Coordinates of C-alpha atoms in Angstrom, one line a residue:
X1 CA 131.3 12.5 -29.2
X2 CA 133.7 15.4 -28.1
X3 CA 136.8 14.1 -26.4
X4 CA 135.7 14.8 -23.0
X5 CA 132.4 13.4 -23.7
X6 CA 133.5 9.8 -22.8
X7 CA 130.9 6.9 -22.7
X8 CA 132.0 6.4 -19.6
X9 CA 134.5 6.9 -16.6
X10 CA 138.1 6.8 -17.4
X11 CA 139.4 3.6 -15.8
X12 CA 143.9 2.7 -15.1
X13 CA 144.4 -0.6 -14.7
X14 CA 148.1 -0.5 -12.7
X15 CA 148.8 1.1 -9.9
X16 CA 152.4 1.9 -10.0
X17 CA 154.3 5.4 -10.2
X18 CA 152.9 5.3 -14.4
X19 CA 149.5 4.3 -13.5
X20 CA 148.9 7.3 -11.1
X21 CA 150.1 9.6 -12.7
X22 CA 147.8 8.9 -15.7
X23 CA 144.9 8.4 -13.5
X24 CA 145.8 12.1 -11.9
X25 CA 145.9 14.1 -15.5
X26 CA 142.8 12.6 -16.2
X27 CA 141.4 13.6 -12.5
X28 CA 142.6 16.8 -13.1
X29 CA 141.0 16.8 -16.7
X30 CA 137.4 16.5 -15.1
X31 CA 137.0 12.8 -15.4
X32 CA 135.4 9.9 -13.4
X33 CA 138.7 7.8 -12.8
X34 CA 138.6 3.7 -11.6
X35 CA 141.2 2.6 -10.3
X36 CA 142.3 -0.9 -10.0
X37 CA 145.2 -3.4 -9.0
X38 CA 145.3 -7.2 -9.3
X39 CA 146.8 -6.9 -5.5
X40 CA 144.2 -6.5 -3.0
X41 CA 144.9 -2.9 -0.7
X42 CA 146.7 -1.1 -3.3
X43 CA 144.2 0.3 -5.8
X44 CA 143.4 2.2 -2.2
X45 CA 147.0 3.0 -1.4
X46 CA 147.4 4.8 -4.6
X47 CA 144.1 6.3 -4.3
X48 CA 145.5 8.3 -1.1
X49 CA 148.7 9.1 -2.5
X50 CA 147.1 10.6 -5.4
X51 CA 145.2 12.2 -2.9
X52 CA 148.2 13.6 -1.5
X53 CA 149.5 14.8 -4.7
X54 CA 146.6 16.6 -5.2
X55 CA 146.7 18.2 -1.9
X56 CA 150.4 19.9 -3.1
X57 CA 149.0 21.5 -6.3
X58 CA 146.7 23.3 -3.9
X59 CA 149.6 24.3 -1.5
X60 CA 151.7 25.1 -4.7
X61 CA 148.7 27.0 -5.9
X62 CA 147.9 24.9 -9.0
X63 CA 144.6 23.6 -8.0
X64 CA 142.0 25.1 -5.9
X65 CA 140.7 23.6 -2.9
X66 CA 137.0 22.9 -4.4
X67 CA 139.0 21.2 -7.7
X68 CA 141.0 19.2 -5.1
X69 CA 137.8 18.2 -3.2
X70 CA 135.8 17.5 -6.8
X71 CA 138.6 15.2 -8.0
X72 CA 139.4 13.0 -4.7
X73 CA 135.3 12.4 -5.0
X74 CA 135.8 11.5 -9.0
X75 CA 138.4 8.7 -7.8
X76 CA 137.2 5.2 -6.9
X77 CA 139.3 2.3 -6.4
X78 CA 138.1 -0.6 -7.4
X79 CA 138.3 -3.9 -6.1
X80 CA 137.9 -6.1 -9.5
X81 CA 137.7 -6.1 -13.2
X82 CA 133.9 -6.1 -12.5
X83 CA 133.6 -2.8 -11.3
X84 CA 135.5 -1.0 -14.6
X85 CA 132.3 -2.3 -16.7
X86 CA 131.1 0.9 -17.2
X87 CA 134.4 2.6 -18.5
X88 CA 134.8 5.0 -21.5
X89 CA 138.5 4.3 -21.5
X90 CA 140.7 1.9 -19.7
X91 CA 144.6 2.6 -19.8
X92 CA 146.6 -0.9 -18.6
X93 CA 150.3 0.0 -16.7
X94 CA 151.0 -3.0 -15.6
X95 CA 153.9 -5.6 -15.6
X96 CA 156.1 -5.4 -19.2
X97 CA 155.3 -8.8 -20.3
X98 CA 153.2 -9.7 -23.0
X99 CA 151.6 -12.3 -21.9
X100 CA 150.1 -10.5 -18.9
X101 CA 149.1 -7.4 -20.9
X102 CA 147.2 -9.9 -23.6
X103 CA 145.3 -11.9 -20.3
X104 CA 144.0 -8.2 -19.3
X105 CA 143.1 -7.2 -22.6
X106 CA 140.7 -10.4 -23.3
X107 CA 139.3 -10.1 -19.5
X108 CA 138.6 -6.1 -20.1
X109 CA 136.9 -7.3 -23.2
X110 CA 134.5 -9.7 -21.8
X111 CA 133.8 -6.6 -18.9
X112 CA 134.1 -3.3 -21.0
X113 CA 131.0 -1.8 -23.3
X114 CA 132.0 -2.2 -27.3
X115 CA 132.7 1.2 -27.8
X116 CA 135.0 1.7 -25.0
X117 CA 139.0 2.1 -26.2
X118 CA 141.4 0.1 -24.9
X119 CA 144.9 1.3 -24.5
X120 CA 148.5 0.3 -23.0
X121 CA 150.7 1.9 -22.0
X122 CA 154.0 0.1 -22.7
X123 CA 157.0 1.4 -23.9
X124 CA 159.0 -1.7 -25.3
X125 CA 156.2 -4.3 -26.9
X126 CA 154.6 -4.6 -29.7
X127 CA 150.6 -2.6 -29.8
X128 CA 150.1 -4.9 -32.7
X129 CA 151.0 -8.3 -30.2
X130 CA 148.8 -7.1 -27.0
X131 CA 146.1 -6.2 -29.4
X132 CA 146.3 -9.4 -31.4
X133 CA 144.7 -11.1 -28.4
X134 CA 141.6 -9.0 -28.7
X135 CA 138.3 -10.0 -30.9
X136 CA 137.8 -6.5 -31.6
X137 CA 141.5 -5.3 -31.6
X138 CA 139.9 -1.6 -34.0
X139 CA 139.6 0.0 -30.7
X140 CA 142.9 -1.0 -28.6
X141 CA 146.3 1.4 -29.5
X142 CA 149.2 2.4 -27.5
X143 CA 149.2 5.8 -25.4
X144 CA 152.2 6.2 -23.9
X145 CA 152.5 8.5 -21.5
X146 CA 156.4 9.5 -20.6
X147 CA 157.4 9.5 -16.2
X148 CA 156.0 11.8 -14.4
X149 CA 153.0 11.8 -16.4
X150 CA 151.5 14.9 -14.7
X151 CA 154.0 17.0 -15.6
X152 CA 155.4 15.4 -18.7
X153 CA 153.5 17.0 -21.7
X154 CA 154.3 14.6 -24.8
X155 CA 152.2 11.8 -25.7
X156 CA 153.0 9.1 -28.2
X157 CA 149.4 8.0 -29.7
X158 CA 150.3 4.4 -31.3
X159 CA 148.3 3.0 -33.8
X160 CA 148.9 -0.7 -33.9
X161 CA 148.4 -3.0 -37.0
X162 CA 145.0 -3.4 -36.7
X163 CA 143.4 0.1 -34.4
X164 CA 140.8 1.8 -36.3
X165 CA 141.8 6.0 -37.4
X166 CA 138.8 6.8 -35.7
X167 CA 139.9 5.3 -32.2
X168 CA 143.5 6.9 -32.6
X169 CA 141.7 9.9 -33.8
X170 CA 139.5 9.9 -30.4
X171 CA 142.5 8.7 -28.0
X172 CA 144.7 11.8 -29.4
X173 CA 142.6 14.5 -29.2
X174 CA 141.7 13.5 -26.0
X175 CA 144.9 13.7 -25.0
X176 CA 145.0 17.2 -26.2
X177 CA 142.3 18.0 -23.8
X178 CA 144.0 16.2 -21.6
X179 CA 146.9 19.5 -22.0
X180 CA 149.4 17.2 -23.4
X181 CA 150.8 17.4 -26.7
X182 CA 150.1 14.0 -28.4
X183 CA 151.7 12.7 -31.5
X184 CA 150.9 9.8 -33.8
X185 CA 152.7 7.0 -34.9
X186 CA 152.9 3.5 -36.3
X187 CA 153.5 0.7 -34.1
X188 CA 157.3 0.4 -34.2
X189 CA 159.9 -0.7 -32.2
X190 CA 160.6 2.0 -29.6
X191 CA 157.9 3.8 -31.0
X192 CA 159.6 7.6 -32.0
X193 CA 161.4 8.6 -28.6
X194 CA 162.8 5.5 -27.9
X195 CA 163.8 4.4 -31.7
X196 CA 165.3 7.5 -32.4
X197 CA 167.5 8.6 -28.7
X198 CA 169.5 5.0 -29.2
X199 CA 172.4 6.7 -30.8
X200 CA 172.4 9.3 -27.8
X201 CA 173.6 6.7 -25.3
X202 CA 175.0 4.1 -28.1
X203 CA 177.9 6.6 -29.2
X204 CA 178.5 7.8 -26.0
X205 CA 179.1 4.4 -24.8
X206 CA 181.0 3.3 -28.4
X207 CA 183.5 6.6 -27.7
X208 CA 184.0 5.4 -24.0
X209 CA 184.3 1.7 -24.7
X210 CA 187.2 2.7 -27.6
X211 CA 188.8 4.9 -24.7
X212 CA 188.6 8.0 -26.1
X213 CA 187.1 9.5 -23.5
X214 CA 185.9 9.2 -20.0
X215 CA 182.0 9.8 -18.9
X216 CA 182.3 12.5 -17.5
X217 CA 184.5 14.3 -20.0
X218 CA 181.6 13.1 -22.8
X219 CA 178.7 14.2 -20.7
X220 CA 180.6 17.3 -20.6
X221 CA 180.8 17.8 -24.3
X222 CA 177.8 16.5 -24.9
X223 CA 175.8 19.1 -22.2
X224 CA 178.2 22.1 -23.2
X225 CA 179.2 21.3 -26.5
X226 CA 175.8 19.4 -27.8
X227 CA 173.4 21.4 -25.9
X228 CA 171.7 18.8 -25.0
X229 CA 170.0 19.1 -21.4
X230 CA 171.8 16.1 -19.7
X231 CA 174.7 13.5 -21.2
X232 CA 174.4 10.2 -22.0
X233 CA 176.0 8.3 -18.4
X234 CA 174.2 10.8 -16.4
X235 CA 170.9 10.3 -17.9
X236 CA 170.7 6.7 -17.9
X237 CA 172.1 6.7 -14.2
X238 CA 169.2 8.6 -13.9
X239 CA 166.7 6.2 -15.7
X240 CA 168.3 2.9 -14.5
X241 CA 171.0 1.4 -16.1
X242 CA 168.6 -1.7 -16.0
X243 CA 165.9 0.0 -17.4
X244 CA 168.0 2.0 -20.1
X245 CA 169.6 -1.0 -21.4
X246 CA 166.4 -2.8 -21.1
X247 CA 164.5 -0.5 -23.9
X248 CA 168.1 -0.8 -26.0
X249 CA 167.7 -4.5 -25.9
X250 CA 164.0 -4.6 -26.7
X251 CA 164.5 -2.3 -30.0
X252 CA 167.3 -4.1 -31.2
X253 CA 165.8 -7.5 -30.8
X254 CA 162.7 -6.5 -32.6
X255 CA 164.3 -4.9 -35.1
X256 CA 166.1 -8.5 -35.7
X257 CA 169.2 -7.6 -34.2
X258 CA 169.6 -4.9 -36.2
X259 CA 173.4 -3.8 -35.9
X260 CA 172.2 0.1 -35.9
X261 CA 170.5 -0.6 -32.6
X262 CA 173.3 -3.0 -30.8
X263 CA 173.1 -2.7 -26.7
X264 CA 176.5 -1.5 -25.1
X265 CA 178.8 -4.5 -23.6
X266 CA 180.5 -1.9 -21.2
X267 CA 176.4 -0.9 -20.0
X268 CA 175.6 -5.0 -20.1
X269 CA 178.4 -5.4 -17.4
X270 CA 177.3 -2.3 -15.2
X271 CA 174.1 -4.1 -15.1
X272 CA 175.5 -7.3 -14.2
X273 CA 177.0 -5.7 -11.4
X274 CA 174.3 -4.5 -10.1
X275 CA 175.3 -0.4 -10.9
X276 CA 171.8 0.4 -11.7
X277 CA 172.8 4.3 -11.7
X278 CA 171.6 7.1 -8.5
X279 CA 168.7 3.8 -7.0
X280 CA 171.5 1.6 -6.3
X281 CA 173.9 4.1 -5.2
X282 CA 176.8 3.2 -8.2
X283 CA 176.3 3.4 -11.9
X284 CA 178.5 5.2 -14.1
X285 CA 178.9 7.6 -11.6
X286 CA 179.1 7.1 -7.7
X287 CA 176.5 8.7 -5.6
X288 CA 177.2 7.4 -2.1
X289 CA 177.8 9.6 0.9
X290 CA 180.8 11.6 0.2
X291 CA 181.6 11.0 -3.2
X292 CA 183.1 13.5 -5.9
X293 CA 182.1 14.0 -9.2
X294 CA 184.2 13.0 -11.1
X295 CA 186.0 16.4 -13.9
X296 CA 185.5 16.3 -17.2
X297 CA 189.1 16.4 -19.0
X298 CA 189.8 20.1 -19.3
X299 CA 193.0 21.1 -21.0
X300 CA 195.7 23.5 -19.9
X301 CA 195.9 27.3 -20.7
X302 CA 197.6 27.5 -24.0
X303 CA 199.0 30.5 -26.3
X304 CA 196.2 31.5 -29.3
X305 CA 197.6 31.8 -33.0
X306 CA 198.5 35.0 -33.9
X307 CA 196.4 34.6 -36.7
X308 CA 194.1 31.7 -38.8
X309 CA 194.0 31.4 -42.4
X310 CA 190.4 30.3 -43.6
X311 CA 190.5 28.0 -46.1
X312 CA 186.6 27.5 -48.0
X313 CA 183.4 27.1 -46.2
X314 CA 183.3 25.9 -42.8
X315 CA 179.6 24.7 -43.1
X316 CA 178.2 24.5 -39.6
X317 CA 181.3 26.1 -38.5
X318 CA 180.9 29.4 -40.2
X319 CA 180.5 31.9 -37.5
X320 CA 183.5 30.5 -35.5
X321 CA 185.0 33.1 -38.1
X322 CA 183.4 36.3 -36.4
X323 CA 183.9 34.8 -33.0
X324 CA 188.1 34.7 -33.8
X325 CA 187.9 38.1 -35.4
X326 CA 186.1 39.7 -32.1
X327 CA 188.8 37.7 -29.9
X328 CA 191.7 39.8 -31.8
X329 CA 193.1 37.1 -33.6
X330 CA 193.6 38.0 -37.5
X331 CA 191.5 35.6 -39.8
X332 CA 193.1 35.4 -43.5
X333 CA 191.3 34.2 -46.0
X334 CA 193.0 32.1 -48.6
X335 CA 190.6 32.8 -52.0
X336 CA 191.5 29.2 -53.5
X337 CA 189.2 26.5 -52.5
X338 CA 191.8 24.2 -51.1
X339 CA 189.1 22.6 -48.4
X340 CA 187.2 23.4 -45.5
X341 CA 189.2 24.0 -43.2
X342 CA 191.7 26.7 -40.6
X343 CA 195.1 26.2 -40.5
X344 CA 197.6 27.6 -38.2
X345 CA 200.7 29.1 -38.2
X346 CA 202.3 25.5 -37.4
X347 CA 201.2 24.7 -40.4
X348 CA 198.6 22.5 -39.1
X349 CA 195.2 22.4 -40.3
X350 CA 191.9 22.8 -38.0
X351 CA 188.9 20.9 -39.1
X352 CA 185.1 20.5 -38.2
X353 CA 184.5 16.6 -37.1
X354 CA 183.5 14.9 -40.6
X355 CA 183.6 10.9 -39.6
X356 CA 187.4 10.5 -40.7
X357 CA 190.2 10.3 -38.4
X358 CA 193.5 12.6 -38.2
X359 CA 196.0 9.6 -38.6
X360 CA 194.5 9.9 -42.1
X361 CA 196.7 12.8 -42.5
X362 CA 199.9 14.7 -41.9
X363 CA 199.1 17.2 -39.3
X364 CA 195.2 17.5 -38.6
X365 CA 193.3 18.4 -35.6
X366 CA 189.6 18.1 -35.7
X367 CA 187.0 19.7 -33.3
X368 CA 183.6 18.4 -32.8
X369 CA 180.5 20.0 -33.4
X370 CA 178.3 22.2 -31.5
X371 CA 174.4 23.8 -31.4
X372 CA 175.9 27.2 -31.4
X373 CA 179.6 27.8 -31.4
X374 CA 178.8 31.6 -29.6
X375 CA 177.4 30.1 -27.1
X376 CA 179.1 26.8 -26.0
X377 CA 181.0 26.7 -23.4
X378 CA 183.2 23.7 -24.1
X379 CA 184.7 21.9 -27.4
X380 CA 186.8 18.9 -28.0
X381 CA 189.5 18.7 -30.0
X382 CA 191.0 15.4 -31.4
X383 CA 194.3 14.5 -32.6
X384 CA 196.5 11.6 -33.9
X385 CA 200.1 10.0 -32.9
X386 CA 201.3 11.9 -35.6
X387 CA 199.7 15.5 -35.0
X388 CA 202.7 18.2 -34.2
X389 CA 202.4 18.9 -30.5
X390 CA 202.6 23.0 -31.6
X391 CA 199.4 21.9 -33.7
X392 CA 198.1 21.0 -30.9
X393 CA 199.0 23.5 -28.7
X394 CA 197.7 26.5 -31.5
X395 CA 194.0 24.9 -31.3
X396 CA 194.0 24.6 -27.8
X397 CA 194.6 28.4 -27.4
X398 CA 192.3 29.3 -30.1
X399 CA 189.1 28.0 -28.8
X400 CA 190.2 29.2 -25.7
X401 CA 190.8 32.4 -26.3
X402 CA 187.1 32.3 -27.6
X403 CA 186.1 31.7 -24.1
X404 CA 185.6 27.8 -24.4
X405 CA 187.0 24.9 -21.9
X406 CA 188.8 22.2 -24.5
X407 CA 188.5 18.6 -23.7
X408 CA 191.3 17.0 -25.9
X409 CA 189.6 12.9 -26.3
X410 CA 191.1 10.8 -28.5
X411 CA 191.1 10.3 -32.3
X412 CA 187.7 8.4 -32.5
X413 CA 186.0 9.1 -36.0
X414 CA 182.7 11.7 -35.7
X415 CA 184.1 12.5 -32.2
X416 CA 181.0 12.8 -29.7
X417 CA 178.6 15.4 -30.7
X418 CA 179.6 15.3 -34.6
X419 CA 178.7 11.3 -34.6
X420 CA 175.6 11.4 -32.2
X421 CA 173.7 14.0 -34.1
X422 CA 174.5 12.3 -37.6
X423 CA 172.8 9.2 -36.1
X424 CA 170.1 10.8 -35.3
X425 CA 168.8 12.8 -38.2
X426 CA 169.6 9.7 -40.2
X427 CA 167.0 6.9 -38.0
X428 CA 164.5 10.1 -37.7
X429 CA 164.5 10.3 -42.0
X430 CA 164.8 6.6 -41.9
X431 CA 161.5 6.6 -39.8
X432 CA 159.5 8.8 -41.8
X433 CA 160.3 7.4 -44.9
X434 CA 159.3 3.9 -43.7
X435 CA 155.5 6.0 -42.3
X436 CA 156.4 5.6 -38.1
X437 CA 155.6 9.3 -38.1
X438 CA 155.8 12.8 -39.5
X439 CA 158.6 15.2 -39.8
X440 CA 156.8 18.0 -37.6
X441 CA 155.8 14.8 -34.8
X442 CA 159.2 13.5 -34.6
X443 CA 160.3 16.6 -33.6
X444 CA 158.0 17.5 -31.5
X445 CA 158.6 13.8 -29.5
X446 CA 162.5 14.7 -29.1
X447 CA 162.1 17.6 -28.0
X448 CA 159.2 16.8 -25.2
X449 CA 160.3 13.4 -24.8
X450 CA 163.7 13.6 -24.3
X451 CA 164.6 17.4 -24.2
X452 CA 166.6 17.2 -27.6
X453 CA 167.7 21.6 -27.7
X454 CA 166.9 20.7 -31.4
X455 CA 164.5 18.2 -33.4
X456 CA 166.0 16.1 -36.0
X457 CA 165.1 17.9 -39.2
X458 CA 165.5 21.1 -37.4
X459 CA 169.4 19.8 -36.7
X460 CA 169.1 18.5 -40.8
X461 CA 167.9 21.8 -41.8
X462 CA 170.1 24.1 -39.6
X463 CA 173.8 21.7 -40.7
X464 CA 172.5 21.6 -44.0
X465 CA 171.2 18.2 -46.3
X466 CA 174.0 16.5 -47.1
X467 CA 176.0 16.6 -43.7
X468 CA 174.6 13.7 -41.7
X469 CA 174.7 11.5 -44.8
X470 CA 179.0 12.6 -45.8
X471 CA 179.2 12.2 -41.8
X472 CA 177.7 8.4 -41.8
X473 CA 179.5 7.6 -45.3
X474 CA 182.7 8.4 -43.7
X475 CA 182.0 6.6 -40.8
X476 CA 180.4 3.5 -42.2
X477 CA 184.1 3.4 -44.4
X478 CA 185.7 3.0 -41.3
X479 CA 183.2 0.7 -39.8
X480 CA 181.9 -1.5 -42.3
X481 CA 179.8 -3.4 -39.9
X482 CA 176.9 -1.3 -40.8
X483 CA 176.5 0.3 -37.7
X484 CA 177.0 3.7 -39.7
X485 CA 175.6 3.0 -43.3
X486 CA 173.6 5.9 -44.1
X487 CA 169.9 4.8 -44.9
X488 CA 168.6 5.0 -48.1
X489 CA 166.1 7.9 -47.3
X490 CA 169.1 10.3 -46.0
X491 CA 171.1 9.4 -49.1
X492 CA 168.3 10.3 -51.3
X493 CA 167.7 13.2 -49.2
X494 CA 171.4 14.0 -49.8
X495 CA 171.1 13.4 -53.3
X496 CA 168.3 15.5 -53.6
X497 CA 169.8 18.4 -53.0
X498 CA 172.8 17.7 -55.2
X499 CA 170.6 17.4 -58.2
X500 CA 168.8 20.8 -57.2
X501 CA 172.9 22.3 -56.8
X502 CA 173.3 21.2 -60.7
X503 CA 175.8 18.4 -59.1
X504 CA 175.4 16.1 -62.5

């Protein structure tokens, strides 16, 4: 049986925003869809505006009209479990409780033929607990589909405790008739996508909450710095700050309260407030009628060095040596390895964000780190109480006369960009190792899923496979609470390649 070749219909239990747009990409796909609601009139409410949907593909010159017409006639609404009996697949998206998703589940089985597979879509419980409510759980596993789902192309194909390989093996090459681009994982909390972005919105939230920075100055860095597509207070004013912190709490209470994946107090009380982000009108950001947006912190125009000395290797931060040399300041390069680091005619040193903090030391100012140092537009700088105000000044003018905005945030250890990636290579090696998925699928998820400019490994391979671990070992030094302990699969990853190096 080919993946198209369903026993029967294709059948969405759920008729919310999720629940049409699955039931359109499989319209679209060629299938017979059902659709049904446990509230009378609206499996037929969403039937039209699917309808309508379909009707703007034609105008936008996606669809033709006879596809339009052929899919409106595959679509039937129907007006109980009853009528979904002859179903190849049924996909639930309804409430986010268990105990409504395990009622369905046993009534679909009574109704369903045996070698229908069941599927859910849920984001935030367990596969493994809907499932358990099934006599025949082999043939029920997660698909979840990521908002909109017509135009979203990722997939996350979840294999609970107890699915068969040969229903995940139908339900994801299915999907990749579907055109999407599914990828398989264990049943985990948060799946890939939403076990591995945590640390995106936790350290932008940890920076703000230790007043470092303010949102807008860290979306900033993060966007033009990071290169990632939105920041972090943006984004979830986007999601819902309800439903962002939601996810966060549903993760980190099934993970036992896991200190890695700890919700945000300062998100907790914008959701008490009711500052659910752009649908209320308030969230970190104001959106009602007139208001500004708030500036990210840029710094004043400042005088660049006359000249840098490079001390060792600047790791990620190599080619910020060509970019100084074509901006006419001299680069020296002092032969003995005292460090990796620039210092400036102050006397100062310059150094790449490394989880310590510039108190630490006599005259320090760090910078964070960025996807591409040629092309950002924007880098933070940090300094201490006790950094010289020339220091200052001197690293201020040098990025700028590189062409970058500098957003000078306090002296938080990891900075933004430095601490967020670090976190996230290390729960994407943490995941593999413990089988959620591959290498090649986590990537592909962060990418699709939440438009990462880089996968995981791609960011471990490009900074090199020590530098997330040294990152988090710093860190974790000056946060004990084990929010920043390195796992044990990064350190071995570390180690590794210190054994290959000849490190005894």
């Amino acid at each position: 049986m080919t993946a198209l070749d369903l026993a029967g219909p294709v059948a969405v239990v759920g008729t919310g925003t999720m629940g049409q747009g699955i039931a359109q990409v499989a319209l679209v796909a060629g299938h017979p869809v059902h659709l049904y609601d446990a509230v009378p009139g609206r499996a037929s409410a969403a039937a039209e505006a699917i309808g309508a949907r379909l009707d703007r593909l034609v105008e936008k010159g996606r669809l033709t009209g006879a596809e339009r017409d052929a899919a409106r006639a595959r679509l039937r609404p129907a007006a109980g479990i009853s009528d979904l009996a002859d179903s190849g697949l049924v996909v639930e998206a309804v409430l986010e409780r268990l105990d409504v998703k395990q009622q369905l589940m046993r009534e679909l089985e009574d109704v369903v033929p045996s070698d229908c597979l069941l599927a859910t879509n849920t984001s935030s419980l367990s596969v493994t607990a809907i499932g358990g409510a099934l006599r025949e759980p082999g043939r029920f596993l997660g698909l979840h589909f990521f908002n909109p789902a017509p135009l979203l192309p990722l997939v996350e194909v979840v294999s609970g405790f107890a699915t068969d390989v040969t229903s995940a093996t139908r339900a994801y090459e299915l999907a990749r008739a579907w055109g999407k681009t599914p990828v398989a994982c264990a049943d985990t909390p948060g799946f890939i996508v939403n076990r591995i972005a945590r640390p995106f919105y936790a350290e932008a939230f940890a920076v703000h909450e230790a007043q470092a920075a303010d949102p807008a100055t860290i979306d900033a860095v993060l966007r033009e710095s990071g290169g990632f597509r939105m920041g972090a207070f943006e984004l979830t004013d986007l999601i819902g700050q309800d439903v962002n912190e939601s996810v966060t709490r549903s993760v980190w209470e099934a993970f036992f309260q896991d200190v890695r994946f700890t919700p945000s107090l300062a998100q907790r009380r914008l959701v008490e407030s009711g500052r659910h982000g752009r649908k209320s009108g308030h969230g970190w950001y104001d959106y009602g009628d007139g208001a500004e947006r708030p500036e990210p912190h840029t710094a004043e125009k400042a005088q660049a060095p006359a000249y840098v000395v490079v001390e060792g290797d600047l790791g990620p931060a190599a080619e910020l040596v060509a970019l100084i040399r074509e901006a006419g300041i001299q680069v020296r390069e002092d032969e003995e390895d005292h460090g990796t680091r620039l210092v400036l005619p102050s006397g100062g040193q310059l150094a790449l964000a490394d989880g310590q903090t510039a108190v630490e030391f006599r005259d320090v100012v760090y910078f964070d780190l960025a996807l591409d140092y040629r092309g950002a537009t924007r880098i933070a700088l940090s300094h201490s109480q006790d950094t010289q105000t020339q220091t200052l000044a001197e690293a201020t003018g040098l990025f700028q006369a590189l062409g970058k905005d500098v957003s000078v945030i306090g002296d938080v250890p990891g900075m933004i960009v430095a601490r967020t990636v670090a976190r996230i290579v290390d729960l994407a090696h943490d995941a593999v190792a413990k089988g959620v998925a591959t290498e090649e699928d986590i990537d592909t998820a962060m990418r699709l899923g939440v438009n990462y400019p880089l996968g995981p490994f791609e960011w471990s391979r490009r900074l090199g496979r020590s530098w997330a671990y040294d990152v988090l070992d710093d860190l974790h030094m000056r946060d004990p609470s084990g929010r920043y302990a390195p796992s044990l699969a990064l350190y071995r990853h570390a180690y590794a390649s210190e054994k290959r190096e000849g490190t005894p």
